[in-house]
mmCIF file of C-alpha atoms in Angstrom:
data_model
loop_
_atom_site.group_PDB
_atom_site.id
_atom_site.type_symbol
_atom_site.label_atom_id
_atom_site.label_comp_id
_atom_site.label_asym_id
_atom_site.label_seq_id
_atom_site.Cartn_x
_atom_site.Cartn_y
_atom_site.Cartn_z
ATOM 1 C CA UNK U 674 168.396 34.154 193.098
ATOM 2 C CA UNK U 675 164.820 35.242 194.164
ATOM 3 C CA UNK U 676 162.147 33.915 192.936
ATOM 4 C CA UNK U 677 160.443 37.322 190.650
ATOM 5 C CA UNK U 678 156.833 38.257 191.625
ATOM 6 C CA UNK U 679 155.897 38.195 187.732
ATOM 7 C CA UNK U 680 156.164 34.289 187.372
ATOM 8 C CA UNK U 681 154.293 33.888 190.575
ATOM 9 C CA UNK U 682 151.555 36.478 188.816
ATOM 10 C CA UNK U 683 151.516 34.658 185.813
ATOM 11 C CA UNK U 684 150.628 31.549 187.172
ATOM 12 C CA UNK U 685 147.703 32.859 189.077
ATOM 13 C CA UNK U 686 146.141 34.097 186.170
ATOM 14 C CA UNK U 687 146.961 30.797 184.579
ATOM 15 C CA UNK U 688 145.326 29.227 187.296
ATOM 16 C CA UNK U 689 142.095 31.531 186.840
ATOM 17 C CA UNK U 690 142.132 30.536 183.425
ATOM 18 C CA UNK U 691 142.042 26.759 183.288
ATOM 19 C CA UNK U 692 139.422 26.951 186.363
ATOM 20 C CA UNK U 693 137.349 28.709 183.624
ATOM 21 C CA UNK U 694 138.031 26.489 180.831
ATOM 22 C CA UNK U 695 137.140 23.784 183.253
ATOM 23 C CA UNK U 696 133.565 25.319 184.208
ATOM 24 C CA UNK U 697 133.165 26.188 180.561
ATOM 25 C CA UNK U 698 133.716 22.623 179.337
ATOM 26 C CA UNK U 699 131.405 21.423 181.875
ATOM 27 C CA UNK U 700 128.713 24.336 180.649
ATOM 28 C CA UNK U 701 129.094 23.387 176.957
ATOM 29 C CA UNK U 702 129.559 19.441 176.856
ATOM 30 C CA UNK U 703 128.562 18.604 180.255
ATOM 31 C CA UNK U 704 131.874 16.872 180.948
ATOM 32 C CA UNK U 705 132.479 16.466 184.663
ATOM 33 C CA UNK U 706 135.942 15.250 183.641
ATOM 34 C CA UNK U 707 136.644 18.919 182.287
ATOM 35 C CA UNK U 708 134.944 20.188 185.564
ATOM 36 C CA UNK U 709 137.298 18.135 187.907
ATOM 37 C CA UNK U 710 140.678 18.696 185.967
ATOM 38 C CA UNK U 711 140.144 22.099 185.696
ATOM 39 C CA UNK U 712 139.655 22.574 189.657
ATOM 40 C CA UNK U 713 142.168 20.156 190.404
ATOM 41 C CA UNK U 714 144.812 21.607 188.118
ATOM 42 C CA UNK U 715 144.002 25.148 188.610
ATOM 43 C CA UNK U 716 143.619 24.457 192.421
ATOM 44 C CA UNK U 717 147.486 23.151 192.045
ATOM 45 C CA UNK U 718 148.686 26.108 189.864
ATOM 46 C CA UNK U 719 146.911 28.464 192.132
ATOM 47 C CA UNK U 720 149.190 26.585 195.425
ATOM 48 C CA UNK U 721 152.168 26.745 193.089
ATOM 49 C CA UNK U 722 151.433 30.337 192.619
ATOM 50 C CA UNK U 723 150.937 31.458 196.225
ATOM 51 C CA UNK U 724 154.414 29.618 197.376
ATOM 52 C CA UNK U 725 155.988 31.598 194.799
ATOM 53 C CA UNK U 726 154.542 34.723 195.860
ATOM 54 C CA UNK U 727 156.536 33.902 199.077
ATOM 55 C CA UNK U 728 159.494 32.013 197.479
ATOM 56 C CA UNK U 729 159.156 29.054 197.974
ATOM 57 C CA UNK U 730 160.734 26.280 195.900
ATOM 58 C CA UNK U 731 158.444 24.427 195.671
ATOM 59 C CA UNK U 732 155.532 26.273 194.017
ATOM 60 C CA UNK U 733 157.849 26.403 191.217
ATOM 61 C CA UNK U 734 158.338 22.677 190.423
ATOM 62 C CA UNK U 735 154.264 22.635 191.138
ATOM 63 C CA UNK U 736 153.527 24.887 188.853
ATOM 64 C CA UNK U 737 156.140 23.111 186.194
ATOM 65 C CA UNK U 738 154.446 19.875 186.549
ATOM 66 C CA UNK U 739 150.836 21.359 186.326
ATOM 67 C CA UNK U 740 151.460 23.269 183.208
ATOM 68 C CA UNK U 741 153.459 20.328 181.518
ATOM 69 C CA UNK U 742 150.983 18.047 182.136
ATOM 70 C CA UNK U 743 148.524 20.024 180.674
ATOM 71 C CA UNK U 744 150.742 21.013 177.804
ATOM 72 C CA UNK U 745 151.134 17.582 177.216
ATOM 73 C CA UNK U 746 147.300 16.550 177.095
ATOM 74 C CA UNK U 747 146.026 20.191 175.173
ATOM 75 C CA UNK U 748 149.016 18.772 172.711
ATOM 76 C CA UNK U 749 147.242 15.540 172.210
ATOM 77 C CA UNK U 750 144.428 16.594 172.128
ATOM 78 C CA UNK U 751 144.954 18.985 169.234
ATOM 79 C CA UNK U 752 146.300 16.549 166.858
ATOM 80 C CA UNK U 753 143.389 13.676 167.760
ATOM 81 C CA UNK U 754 141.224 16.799 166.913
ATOM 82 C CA UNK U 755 142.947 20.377 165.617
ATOM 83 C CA UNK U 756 140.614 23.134 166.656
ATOM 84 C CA UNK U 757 141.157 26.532 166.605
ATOM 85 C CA UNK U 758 140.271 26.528 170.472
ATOM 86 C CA UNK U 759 142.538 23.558 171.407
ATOM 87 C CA UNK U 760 145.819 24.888 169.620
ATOM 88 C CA UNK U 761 145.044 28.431 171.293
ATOM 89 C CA UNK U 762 144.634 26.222 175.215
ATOM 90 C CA UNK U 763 147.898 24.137 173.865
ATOM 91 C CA UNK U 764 149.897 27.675 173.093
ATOM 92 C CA UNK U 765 148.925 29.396 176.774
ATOM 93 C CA UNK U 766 149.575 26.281 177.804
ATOM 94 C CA UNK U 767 153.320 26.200 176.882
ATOM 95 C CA UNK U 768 153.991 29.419 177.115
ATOM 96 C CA UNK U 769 153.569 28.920 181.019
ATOM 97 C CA UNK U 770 155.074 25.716 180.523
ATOM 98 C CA UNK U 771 158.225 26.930 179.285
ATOM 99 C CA UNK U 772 158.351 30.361 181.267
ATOM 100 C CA UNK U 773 158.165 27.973 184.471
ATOM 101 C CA UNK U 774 160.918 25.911 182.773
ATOM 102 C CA UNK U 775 162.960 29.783 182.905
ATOM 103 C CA UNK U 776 161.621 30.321 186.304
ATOM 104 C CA UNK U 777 163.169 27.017 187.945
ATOM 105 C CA UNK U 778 166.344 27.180 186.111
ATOM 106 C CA UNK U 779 166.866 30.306 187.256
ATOM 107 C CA UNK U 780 166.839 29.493 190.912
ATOM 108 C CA UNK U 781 168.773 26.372 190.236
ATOM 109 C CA UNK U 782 171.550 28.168 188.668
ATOM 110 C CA UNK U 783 172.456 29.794 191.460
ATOM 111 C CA UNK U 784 172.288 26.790 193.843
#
């Protein structure tokens, strides 16, 4: 089974978006750490997206990984800390997460 053009859009954006939250941290707290997650993750989602784009395999367990991960630390974060801001990161977060989850399944199925 092909890998479907949405998924590989999806992630892009995602991409896009935790770049921003990553510049934005950086902007409002002056974390660095925010700064450098945010362009290493989104640099991996956005590599994850683009071998998608052309099926590859492989951008699919990248972009799996990246978004878990992050699901996993926008989870702890929001319950050291529950912010309106953090559970809205944590719920983009896994709804990539788990429509990656969808994505590599699918291709695996058919294996």
């Amino acid at each position: 089974m092909p890998i479907r053009k949405p998924f590989s859009i999806l992630l892009f954006f995602y991409s896009a978006l935790i770049v921003l939250l990553g510049f934005w941290g950086y902007q409002s707290a002056g974390s660095a750490a925010s700064l450098y997650a945010g362009l290493f993750f989104g640099a991996a989602c956005l590599i994850g997206s683009a071998l998608m784009f052309i099926e590859r395999r492989l951008g699919c367990y990248i972009g799996l990984l990246s978004s878990g991960f992050l699901s996993l630390v926008f989870s702890l974060r929001f319950y050291k800390n529950p912010q309106f801001f953090r559970g809205t990161a944590l719920l983009i977060s896994a709804l990539v997460f788990f429509a990656m989850i969808y994505q590599t399944y699918q291709i695996n199925r058919r294996r």
